[in-house]
PDB file of C-alpha atoms in Angstrom:
ATOM      1  CA  MET O   1     -39.784 172.015 -46.210  1.00 41.00           C
ATOM      2  CA  VAL O   2     -42.693 169.719 -44.729  1.00 41.00           C
ATOM      3  CA  GLU O   3     -45.180 171.495 -47.404  1.00 40.00           C
ATOM      4  CA  GLN O   4     -42.750 169.722 -50.095  1.00 41.00           C
ATOM      5  CA  LEU O   5     -42.323 166.388 -48.369  1.00 43.00           C
ATOM      6  CA  LEU O   6     -46.159 165.413 -48.560  1.00 40.00           C
ATOM      7  CA  ASP O   7     -47.882 164.951 -52.507  1.00 39.00           C
ATOM      8  CA  LYS O   8     -51.490 165.263 -52.300  1.00 38.00           C
ATOM      9  CA  VAL O   9     -52.801 161.919 -53.854  1.00 37.00           C
ATOM     10  CA  ASP O  10     -56.661 161.432 -53.962  1.00 42.00           C
ATOM     11  CA  ASP O  11     -56.986 164.214 -51.592  1.00 46.00           C
ATOM     12  CA  ASP O  12     -55.001 161.986 -48.894  1.00 51.00           C
ATOM     13  CA  TYR O  13     -51.779 162.954 -47.848  1.00 50.00           C
ATOM     14  CA  TYR O  14     -49.219 160.252 -49.529  1.00 54.00           C
ATOM     15  CA  ILE O  15     -46.540 159.570 -46.454  1.00 62.00           C
ATOM     16  CA  PRO O  16     -43.772 157.467 -47.642  1.00 59.00           C
ATOM     17  CA  ASP O  17     -43.349 153.786 -46.609  1.00 56.00           C
ATOM     18  CA  ALA O  18     -40.656 153.657 -43.814  1.00 52.00           C
ATOM     19  CA  ASN O  19     -40.297 149.926 -44.598  1.00 54.00           C
ATOM     20  CA  LEU O  20     -38.218 151.124 -47.304  1.00 49.00           C
ATOM     21  CA  LEU O  21     -36.245 153.760 -45.835  1.00 52.00           C
ATOM     22  CA  ILE O  22     -32.803 152.727 -44.494  1.00 49.00           C
ATOM     23  CA  THR O  23     -33.050 154.277 -41.139  1.00 49.00           C
ATOM     24  CA  GLU O  24     -29.591 152.949 -40.175  1.00 53.00           C
ATOM     25  CA  ASP O  25     -26.443 150.774 -40.933  1.00 55.00           C
ATOM     26  CA  ASP O  26     -23.110 149.200 -39.665  1.00 48.00           C
ATOM     27  CA  THR O  27     -21.051 151.908 -41.510  1.00 54.00           C
ATOM     28  CA  PRO O  28     -18.482 153.077 -38.567  1.00 47.00           C
ATOM     29  CA  VAL O  29     -20.094 156.702 -38.035  1.00 55.00           C
ATOM     30  CA  ASP O  30     -16.997 158.963 -36.925  1.00 71.00           C
ATOM     31  CA  ASN O  31     -13.332 159.457 -35.413  1.00 89.00           C
ATOM     32  CA  PHE O  32     -12.560 159.415 -31.688  1.00 92.00           C
ATOM     33  CA  ALA O  33     -12.652 163.485 -31.816  1.00 93.00           C
ATOM     34  CA  SER O  34     -15.609 164.269 -33.474  1.00 95.00           C
ATOM     35  CA  ALA O  35     -17.737 161.403 -31.286  1.00 95.00           C
ATOM     36  CA  LYS O  36     -16.794 162.906 -28.026  1.00 96.00           C
ATOM     37  CA  GLN O  37     -17.753 166.593 -29.274  1.00 97.00           C
ATOM     38  CA  GLN O  38     -21.085 165.009 -30.166  1.00 97.00           C
ATOM     39  CA  ARG O  39     -21.481 163.435 -26.969  1.00 97.00           C
ATOM     40  CA  LEU O  40     -20.780 166.712 -25.296  1.00 98.00           C
ATOM     41  CA  LEU O  41     -23.367 168.817 -27.369  1.00 98.00           C
ATOM     42  CA  VAL O  42     -25.708 166.278 -26.938  1.00 97.00           C
ATOM     43  CA  SER O  43     -25.143 164.957 -23.184  1.00 96.00           C
ATOM     44  CA  SER O  44     -25.243 168.739 -22.084  1.00 97.00           C
ATOM     45  CA  LEU O  45     -28.310 169.505 -23.250  1.00 96.00           C
ATOM     46  CA  TYR O  46     -30.001 166.744 -21.778  1.00 94.00           C
ATOM     47  CA  SER O  47     -28.481 167.020 -18.643  1.00 93.00           C
ATOM     48  CA  SER O  48     -29.386 170.846 -18.351  1.00 92.00           C
ATOM     49  CA  LEU O  49     -32.107 171.983 -20.721  1.00 87.00           C
ATOM     50  CA  GLU O  50     -35.224 171.166 -19.076  1.00 82.00           C
ATOM     51  CA  SER O  51     -37.804 173.828 -19.982  1.00 79.00           C
ATOM     52  CA  GLN O  52     -39.526 172.689 -22.772  1.00 86.00           C
ATOM     53  CA  PRO O  53     -39.460 169.652 -24.508  1.00 94.00           C
ATOM     54  CA  PHE O  54     -36.623 168.856 -27.352  1.00 95.00           C
ATOM     55  CA  LEU O  55     -34.415 165.894 -29.318  1.00 95.00           C
ATOM     56  CA  VAL O  56     -31.013 166.156 -29.730  1.00 97.00           C
ATOM     57  CA  GLU O  57     -29.266 163.571 -31.359  1.00 96.00           C
ATOM     58  CA  ALA O  58     -26.092 162.926 -33.119  1.00 96.00           C
ATOM     59  CA  ASN O  59     -25.687 161.152 -36.361  1.00 94.00           C
ATOM     60  CA  VAL O  60     -29.333 160.517 -36.400  1.00 94.00           C
ATOM     61  CA  GLY O  61     -30.545 160.428 -40.270  1.00 94.00           C
ATOM     62  CA  ILE O  62     -33.303 163.134 -40.997  1.00 96.00           C
ATOM     63  CA  TYR O  63     -35.533 162.191 -44.365  1.00 93.00           C
ATOM     64  CA  HIS O  64     -36.551 165.441 -45.568  1.00 92.00           C
ATOM     65  CA  THR O  65     -37.763 164.716 -48.890  1.00 89.00           C
ATOM     66  CA  ASP O  66     -39.554 161.931 -50.582  1.00 83.00           C
ATOM     67  CA  GLY O  67     -37.103 159.999 -52.864  1.00 83.00           C
ATOM     68  CA  GLU O  68     -34.215 160.989 -51.569  1.00 89.00           C
ATOM     69  CA  PRO O  69     -32.042 159.638 -49.182  1.00 91.00           C
ATOM     70  CA  ALA O  70     -31.851 160.610 -45.722  1.00 93.00           C
ATOM     71  CA  ILE O  71     -29.129 163.262 -44.540  1.00 95.00           C
ATOM     72  CA  VAL O  72     -27.273 162.515 -41.510  1.00 95.00           C
ATOM     73  CA  PRO O  73     -26.103 165.643 -39.406  1.00 97.00           C
ATOM     74  CA  ASP O  74     -23.063 165.070 -36.657  1.00 97.00           C
ATOM     75  CA  VAL O  75     -25.808 166.897 -34.210  1.00 98.00           C
ATOM     76  CA  PHE O  76     -29.263 168.653 -34.572  1.00 98.00           C
ATOM     77  CA  ILE O  77     -31.805 170.140 -32.161  1.00 98.00           C
ATOM     78  CA  SER O  78     -35.090 169.989 -32.712  1.00 98.00           C
ATOM     79  CA  PHE O  79     -37.826 171.724 -29.945  1.00 97.00           C
ATOM     80  CA  ASP O  80     -41.303 170.578 -29.374  1.00 95.00           C
ATOM     81  CA  VAL O  81     -41.146 167.365 -30.296  1.00 93.00           C
ATOM     82  CA  GLN O  82     -40.128 164.202 -28.200  1.00 87.00           C
ATOM     83  CA  THR O  83     -38.998 160.412 -29.173  1.00 84.00           C
ATOM     84  CA  PRO O  84     -41.879 158.171 -30.277  1.00 82.00           C
ATOM     85  CA  GLU O  85     -43.495 155.901 -27.547  1.00 81.00           C
ATOM     86  CA  ASP O  86     -42.651 153.346 -30.014  1.00 79.00           C
ATOM     87  CA  TRP O  87     -38.994 154.126 -31.075  1.00 72.00           C
ATOM     88  CA  TRP O  88     -38.314 150.523 -32.393  1.00 78.00           C
ATOM     89  CA  LYS O  89     -41.043 150.579 -34.763  1.00 77.00           C
ATOM     90  CA  LYS O  90     -39.433 151.069 -38.415  1.00 69.00           C
ATOM     91  CA  GLN O  91     -41.107 154.393 -38.931  1.00 71.00           C
ATOM     92  CA  ASN O  92     -40.172 155.893 -35.572  1.00 74.00           C
ATOM     93  CA  ARG O  93     -36.131 155.447 -35.769  1.00 82.00           C
ATOM     94  CA  CYS O  94     -35.029 158.077 -37.024  1.00 91.00           C
ATOM     95  CA  TYR O  95     -36.454 161.971 -38.327  1.00 94.00           C
ATOM     96  CA  MET O  96     -38.574 161.852 -40.602  1.00 91.00           C
ATOM     97  CA  MET O  97     -39.991 165.370 -41.039  1.00 94.00           C
ATOM     98  CA  TRP O  98     -43.289 164.185 -42.351  1.00 90.00           C
ATOM     99  CA  LYS O  99     -43.936 162.204 -39.086  1.00 90.00           C
ATOM    100  CA  PHE O 100     -42.589 165.293 -36.717  1.00 92.00           C
ATOM    101  CA  GLY O 101     -43.777 168.259 -38.974  1.00 94.00           C
ATOM    102  CA  LYS O 102     -41.399 170.300 -38.555  1.00 96.00           C
ATOM    103  CA  SER O 103     -37.493 170.763 -39.682  1.00 97.00           C
ATOM    104  CA  PRO O 104     -35.263 170.869 -36.937  1.00 98.00           C
ATOM    105  CA  GLU O 105     -34.066 174.123 -35.559  1.00 98.00           C
ATOM    106  CA  VAL O 106     -30.622 173.627 -35.708  1.00 98.00           C
ATOM    107  CA  VAL O 107     -27.740 171.271 -37.403  1.00 98.00           C
ATOM    108  CA  MET O 108     -24.209 170.981 -37.186  1.00 98.00           C
ATOM    109  CA  GLU O 109     -21.581 169.670 -39.005  1.00 98.00           C
ATOM    110  CA  ILE O 110     -17.665 168.723 -37.406  1.00 97.00           C
ATOM    111  CA  VAL O 111     -15.892 168.374 -40.339  1.00 95.00           C
ATOM    112  CA  SER O 112     -13.042 166.304 -40.609  1.00 91.00           C
ATOM    113  CA  ASN O 113     -11.525 166.479 -44.185  1.00 91.00           C
ATOM    114  CA  LYS O 114     -12.262 167.716 -46.940  1.00 90.00           C
ATOM    115  CA  GLU O 115     -14.935 165.356 -48.067  1.00 89.00           C
ATOM    116  CA  GLY O 116     -17.846 166.234 -46.302  1.00 88.00           C
ATOM    117  CA  GLU O 117     -19.320 168.836 -49.125  1.00 94.00           C
ATOM    118  CA  GLU O 118     -20.229 170.660 -45.633  1.00 95.00           C
ATOM    119  CA  LEU O 119     -19.915 174.115 -47.310  1.00 95.00           C
ATOM    120  CA  THR O 120     -21.663 173.072 -50.764  1.00 95.00           C
ATOM    121  CA  LYS O 121     -24.506 170.331 -50.960  1.00 96.00           C
ATOM    122  CA  LYS O 122     -25.109 169.827 -46.978  1.00 97.00           C
ATOM    123  CA  LEU O 123     -25.756 173.444 -46.879  1.00 97.00           C
ATOM    124  CA  GLN O 124     -28.467 173.584 -49.841  1.00 97.00           C
ATOM    125  CA  ILE O 125     -29.916 171.069 -48.458  1.00 97.00           C
ATOM    126  CA  TYR O 126     -30.044 172.422 -44.679  1.00 98.00           C
ATOM    127  CA  GLU O 127     -31.423 175.583 -46.740  1.00 98.00           C
ATOM    128  CA  ARG O 128     -34.313 173.366 -48.377  1.00 96.00           C
ATOM    129  CA  MET O 129     -34.847 172.118 -44.963  1.00 96.00           C
ATOM    130  CA  LYS O 130     -34.968 175.299 -43.582  1.00 97.00           C
ATOM    131  CA  ALA O 131     -33.626 174.815 -40.631  1.00 98.00           C
ATOM    132  CA  ASN O 132     -33.168 177.892 -38.811  1.00 98.00           C
ATOM    133  CA  TYR O 133     -29.366 177.546 -38.133  1.00 99.00           C
ATOM    134  CA  TYR O 134     -26.656 175.453 -39.776  1.00 99.00           C
ATOM    135  CA  LEU O 135     -23.276 175.273 -37.689  1.00 99.00           C
ATOM    136  CA  VAL O 136     -20.143 174.683 -39.389  1.00 98.00           C
ATOM    137  CA  TYR O 137     -17.672 173.408 -36.855  1.00 98.00           C
ATOM    138  CA  ASP O 138     -13.839 172.910 -38.303  1.00 97.00           C
ATOM    139  CA  PRO O 139     -11.330 172.577 -35.578  1.00 95.00           C
ATOM    140  CA  ASN O 140      -8.912 171.657 -38.138  1.00 93.00           C
ATOM    141  CA  GLN O 141      -9.309 174.433 -40.585  1.00 94.00           C
ATOM    142  CA  GLU O 142      -9.788 172.154 -43.041  1.00 94.00           C
ATOM    143  CA  LEU O 143     -12.053 173.956 -45.536  1.00 94.00           C
ATOM    144  CA  ALA O 144     -11.269 177.428 -44.531  1.00 89.00           C
ATOM    145  CA  GLU O 145      -9.787 179.880 -41.884  1.00 91.00           C
ATOM    146  CA  GLN O 146     -12.665 180.426 -39.803  1.00 94.00           C
ATOM    147  CA  ILE O 147     -13.084 177.429 -37.437  1.00 97.00           C
ATOM    148  CA  LEU O 148     -16.614 178.002 -36.633  1.00 98.00           C
ATOM    149  CA  THR O 149     -19.191 178.973 -39.437  1.00 98.00           C
ATOM    150  CA  ILE O 150     -22.943 180.053 -38.538  1.00 98.00           C
ATOM    151  CA  TYR O 151     -25.853 180.345 -41.450  1.00 98.00           C
ATOM    152  CA  LYS O 152     -28.966 181.389 -40.014  1.00 98.00           C
ATOM    153  CA  LEU O 153     -32.262 180.961 -42.012  1.00 98.00           C
ATOM    154  CA  VAL O 154     -33.657 184.680 -43.137  1.00 97.00           C
ATOM    155  CA  GLY O 155     -36.251 184.243 -45.200  1.00 96.00           C
ATOM    156  CA  ARG O 156     -35.544 180.936 -47.730  1.00 94.00           C
ATOM    157  CA  HIS O 157     -31.891 181.759 -47.633  1.00 97.00           C
ATOM    158  CA  TYR O 158     -29.058 181.151 -45.532  1.00 98.00           C
ATOM    159  CA  ILE O 159     -26.903 184.339 -44.700  1.00 98.00           C
ATOM    160  CA  LYS O 160     -23.674 184.081 -42.653  1.00 98.00           C
ATOM    161  CA  THR O 161     -23.676 185.462 -39.257  1.00 98.00           C
ATOM    162  CA  GLU O 162     -20.765 186.244 -36.497  1.00 97.00           C
ATOM    163  CA  GLU O 163     -23.603 186.561 -33.598  1.00 97.00           C
ATOM    164  CA  THR O 164     -23.260 183.189 -31.856  1.00 98.00           C
ATOM    165  CA  TRP O 165     -26.038 183.684 -29.499  1.00 98.00           C
ATOM    166  CA  LEU O 166     -28.790 181.861 -31.493  1.00 98.00           C
ATOM    167  CA  GLU O 167     -31.536 183.976 -30.613  1.00 97.00           C
ATOM    168  CA  ASP O 168     -34.493 181.736 -32.228  1.00 96.00           C
ATOM    169  CA  ILE O 169     -33.513 178.834 -29.695  1.00 96.00           C
ATOM    170  CA  ASN O 170     -32.268 180.954 -26.554  1.00 95.00           C
ATOM    171  CA  LEU O 171     -29.208 179.465 -27.028  1.00 97.00           C
ATOM    172  CA  GLY O 172     -25.462 180.347 -27.862  1.00 98.00           C
ATOM    173  CA  VAL O 173     -22.175 178.476 -28.621  1.00 98.00           C
ATOM    174  CA  THR O 174     -18.771 179.180 -27.122  1.00 98.00           C
ATOM    175  CA  PHE O 175     -15.393 178.221 -26.737  1.00 98.00           C
ATOM    176  CA  TRP O 176     -14.194 176.172 -24.131  1.00 98.00           C
ATOM    177  CA  GLN O 177     -10.825 174.920 -22.729  1.00 97.00           C
ATOM    178  CA  GLY O 178     -11.127 172.148 -20.241  1.00 97.00           C
ATOM    179  CA  GLU O 179     -11.564 168.662 -19.783  1.00 96.00           C
ATOM    180  CA  PHE O 180     -14.428 166.310 -20.759  1.00 95.00           C
ATOM    181  CA  GLU O 181     -14.342 162.428 -20.264  1.00 95.00           C
ATOM    182  CA  GLY O 182     -11.033 162.662 -19.178  1.00 93.00           C
ATOM    183  CA  ARG O 183      -9.722 164.485 -22.508  1.00 94.00           C
ATOM    184  CA  ARG O 184      -8.232 167.976 -21.595  1.00 97.00           C
ATOM    185  CA  ASP O 185      -8.730 169.827 -25.232  1.00 97.00           C
ATOM    186  CA  THR O 186     -10.595 172.974 -26.805  1.00 97.00           C
ATOM    187  CA  TRP O 187     -14.376 172.210 -26.860  1.00 98.00           C
ATOM    188  CA  LEU O 188     -17.482 173.731 -28.610  1.00 98.00           C
ATOM    189  CA  ARG O 189     -19.841 174.400 -25.962  1.00 98.00           C
ATOM    190  CA  TRP O 190     -24.015 175.755 -25.597  1.00 98.00           C
ATOM    191  CA  CYS O 191     -24.087 178.784 -23.430  1.00 98.00           C
ATOM    192  CA  HIS O 192     -26.425 180.930 -22.010  1.00 96.00           C
ATOM    193  CA  GLN O 193     -26.777 184.231 -22.645  1.00 96.00           C
ATOM    194  CA  ASP O 194     -24.352 185.237 -19.880  1.00 96.00           C
ATOM    195  CA  GLY O 195     -21.958 183.229 -21.193  1.00 95.00           C
ATOM    196  CA  THR O 196     -22.106 180.900 -18.471  1.00 96.00           C
ATOM    197  CA  LEU O 197     -21.877 177.097 -19.836  1.00 97.00           C
ATOM    198  CA  VAL O 198     -25.035 174.526 -20.431  1.00 96.00           C
ATOM    199  CA  ALA O 199     -23.433 171.846 -17.910  1.00 95.00           C
ATOM    200  CA  THR O 200     -23.268 168.170 -17.848  1.00 95.00           C
ATOM    201  CA  GLY O 201     -24.030 165.929 -15.695  1.00 92.00           C
ATOM    202  CA  ASP O 202     -20.819 165.572 -14.573  1.00 92.00           C
ATOM    203  CA  GLU O 203     -20.741 169.369 -14.129  1.00 92.00           C
ATOM    204  CA  ARG O 204     -24.194 169.754 -12.482  1.00 91.00           C
ATOM    205  CA  ALA O 205     -23.051 166.808 -10.206  1.00 90.00           C
ATOM    206  CA  GLU O 206     -19.971 168.414  -9.129  1.00 90.00           C
ATOM    207  CA  ARG O 207     -21.585 171.556  -8.666  1.00 87.00           C
ATOM    208  CA  GLU O 208     -24.582 170.141  -6.494  1.00 88.00           C
ATOM    209  CA  LYS O 209     -21.301 168.675  -4.023  1.00 90.00           C
ATOM    210  CA  LEU O 210     -19.824 171.326  -4.049  1.00 91.00           C
ATOM    211  CA  GLU O 211     -22.878 173.287  -3.016  1.00 88.00           C
ATOM    212  CA  LYS O 212     -23.892 171.078  -0.482  1.00 91.00           C
ATOM    213  CA  GLU O 213     -20.286 171.187   0.878  1.00 89.00           C
ATOM    214  CA  GLU O 214     -20.117 174.786   1.236  1.00 90.00           C
ATOM    215  CA  ALA O 215     -23.987 174.563   2.946  1.00 90.00           C
ATOM    216  CA  LYS O 216     -22.375 171.959   5.351  1.00 92.00           C
ATOM    217  CA  ARG O 217     -19.081 174.264   5.583  1.00 91.00           C
ATOM    218  CA  LEU O 218     -21.906 177.264   6.913  1.00 90.00           C
ATOM    219  CA  ALA O 219     -23.755 175.469   8.778  1.00 90.00           C
ATOM    220  CA  GLU O 220     -20.582 174.287  10.629  1.00 91.00           C
ATOM    221  CA  SER O 221     -19.633 177.588  11.059  1.00 92.00           C
ATOM    222  CA  GLU O 222     -22.907 178.722  12.160  1.00 92.00           C
ATOM    223  CA  LYS O 223     -23.148 176.107  14.648  1.00 93.00           C
ATOM    224  CA  LEU O 224     -19.514 176.872  16.136  1.00 92.00           C
ATOM    225  CA  GLU O 225     -20.488 180.964  15.699  1.00 93.00           C
ATOM    226  CA  LYS O 226     -23.613 179.745  18.104  1.00 94.00           C
ATOM    227  CA  GLU O 227     -21.620 177.662  20.699  1.00 92.00           C
ATOM    228  CA  GLU O 228     -18.559 180.237  20.930  1.00 94.00           C
ATOM    229  CA  ALA O 229     -21.816 182.573  21.670  1.00 92.00           C
ATOM    230  CA  GLN O 230     -23.265 180.262  24.247  1.00 94.00           C
ATOM    231  CA  ARG O 231     -19.677 179.882  26.042  1.00 94.00           C
ATOM    232  CA  ARG O 232     -19.367 183.554  26.280  1.00 94.00           C
ATOM    233  CA  ALA O 233     -22.604 184.257  27.642  1.00 93.00           C
ATOM    234  CA  GLU O 234     -21.679 181.444  30.379  1.00 94.00           C
ATOM    235  CA  PHE O 235     -18.250 182.737  31.007  1.00 94.00           C
ATOM    236  CA  GLU O 236     -20.281 186.409  31.314  1.00 94.00           C
ATOM    237  CA  LYS O 237     -22.594 184.607  33.824  1.00 94.00           C
ATOM    238  CA  LEU O 238     -20.316 183.274  35.637  1.00 93.00           C
ATOM    239  CA  GLU O 239     -18.177 186.496  35.725  1.00 93.00           C
ATOM    240  CA  LYS O 240     -21.371 188.213  36.916  1.00 94.00           C
ATOM    241  CA  GLU O 241     -21.923 185.693  39.626  1.00 91.00           C
ATOM    242  CA  GLU O 242     -18.354 185.453  40.991  1.00 93.00           C
ATOM    243  CA  ALA O 243     -18.499 189.201  41.081  1.00 92.00           C
ATOM    244  CA  GLN O 244     -21.767 188.797  43.123  1.00 92.00           C
ATOM    245  CA  LYS O 245     -20.138 186.634  45.570  1.00 93.00           C
ATOM    246  CA  ARG O 246     -17.062 188.849  45.925  1.00 92.00           C
ATOM    247  CA  ALA O 247     -19.669 191.777  46.411  1.00 89.00           C
ATOM    248  CA  GLN O 248     -21.177 189.404  49.221  1.00 90.00           C
ATOM    249  CA  LEU O 249     -18.066 188.558  50.889  1.00 91.00           C
ATOM    250  CA  LEU O 250     -16.891 192.129  51.112  1.00 89.00           C
ATOM    251  CA  ALA O 251     -20.300 193.557  52.341  1.00 88.00           C
ATOM    252  CA  GLN O 252     -19.955 190.790  55.371  1.00 89.00           C
ATOM    253  CA  LYS O 253     -16.529 191.792  56.022  1.00 89.00           C
ATOM    254  CA  LEU O 254     -17.958 195.114  56.614  1.00 87.00           C
ATOM    255  CA  ARG O 255     -20.605 194.782  58.441  1.00 88.00           C
ATOM    256  CA  GLU O 256     -18.269 192.391  61.068  1.00 86.00           C
ATOM    257  CA  LEU O 257     -16.406 195.825  61.286  1.00 86.00           C
ATOM    258  CA  GLY O 258     -18.948 197.761  62.432  1.00 82.00           C
ATOM    259  CA  VAL O 259     -19.348 199.615  58.607  1.00 85.00           C
ATOM    260  CA  ASP O 260     -23.063 199.777  56.998  1.00 85.00           C
ATOM    261  CA  PRO O 261     -21.729 199.048  53.147  1.00 80.00           C
ATOM    262  CA  ASP O 262     -24.581 200.653  51.829  1.00 82.00           C
ATOM    263  CA  THR O 263     -23.401 203.907  53.080  1.00 81.00           C
ATOM    264  CA  ILE O 264     -20.199 203.555  51.032  1.00 75.00           C
TER     265      ILE O 264
END
């Protein structure tokens, strides 16, 4: 909560010294499956979502309260914000809520074991942060039978919801069986309200390729149809000319026989 992040000192807002904060470390971040799932969730939005500025990142720390360590969701989305121009500066290397002025709208945890406190400590932190939605994706059912649990912020508290359409951000989530980066599996994907997937860059490129091929095929088909129509018109013209020639020859022969063809 931004209001709780900033303590007034002599009528000036106190901003924590970024030089004292840990913005990154050398700890390995995740396993193969989680890393690939995160890339899918992040890359598809950057490839297809162009209507407004936003940040979607994986394994980037969020500083939410002065004096407390950052929390690092597997994925988060924050709308109407942009990456700082000089992102190498210490104070710009991660998501500090007092700088961005808001909490991310969506935070997500991908469960790989029973040690992550996704349904306890992290749930409480994200609730205090006032992230609109908290998604817990548990593909191996480590914590519960439910593979996907969605919490929506109502007032000051989270409530579970079965609704996979996240109305506040105009995006939904769905399961998809298919291939991503050479791996065929069941994936969690963003989707539009009609259920269509938010496409990855490769999917958009493939779709554009197919659309171009279809447009080329249609153009070729129209060209062939036009050429066929021209051939038919030319054939009909030749037939008409041939018929006129035959009629002229017949009329000439009739006249040679003393018969006026116009009287027949």
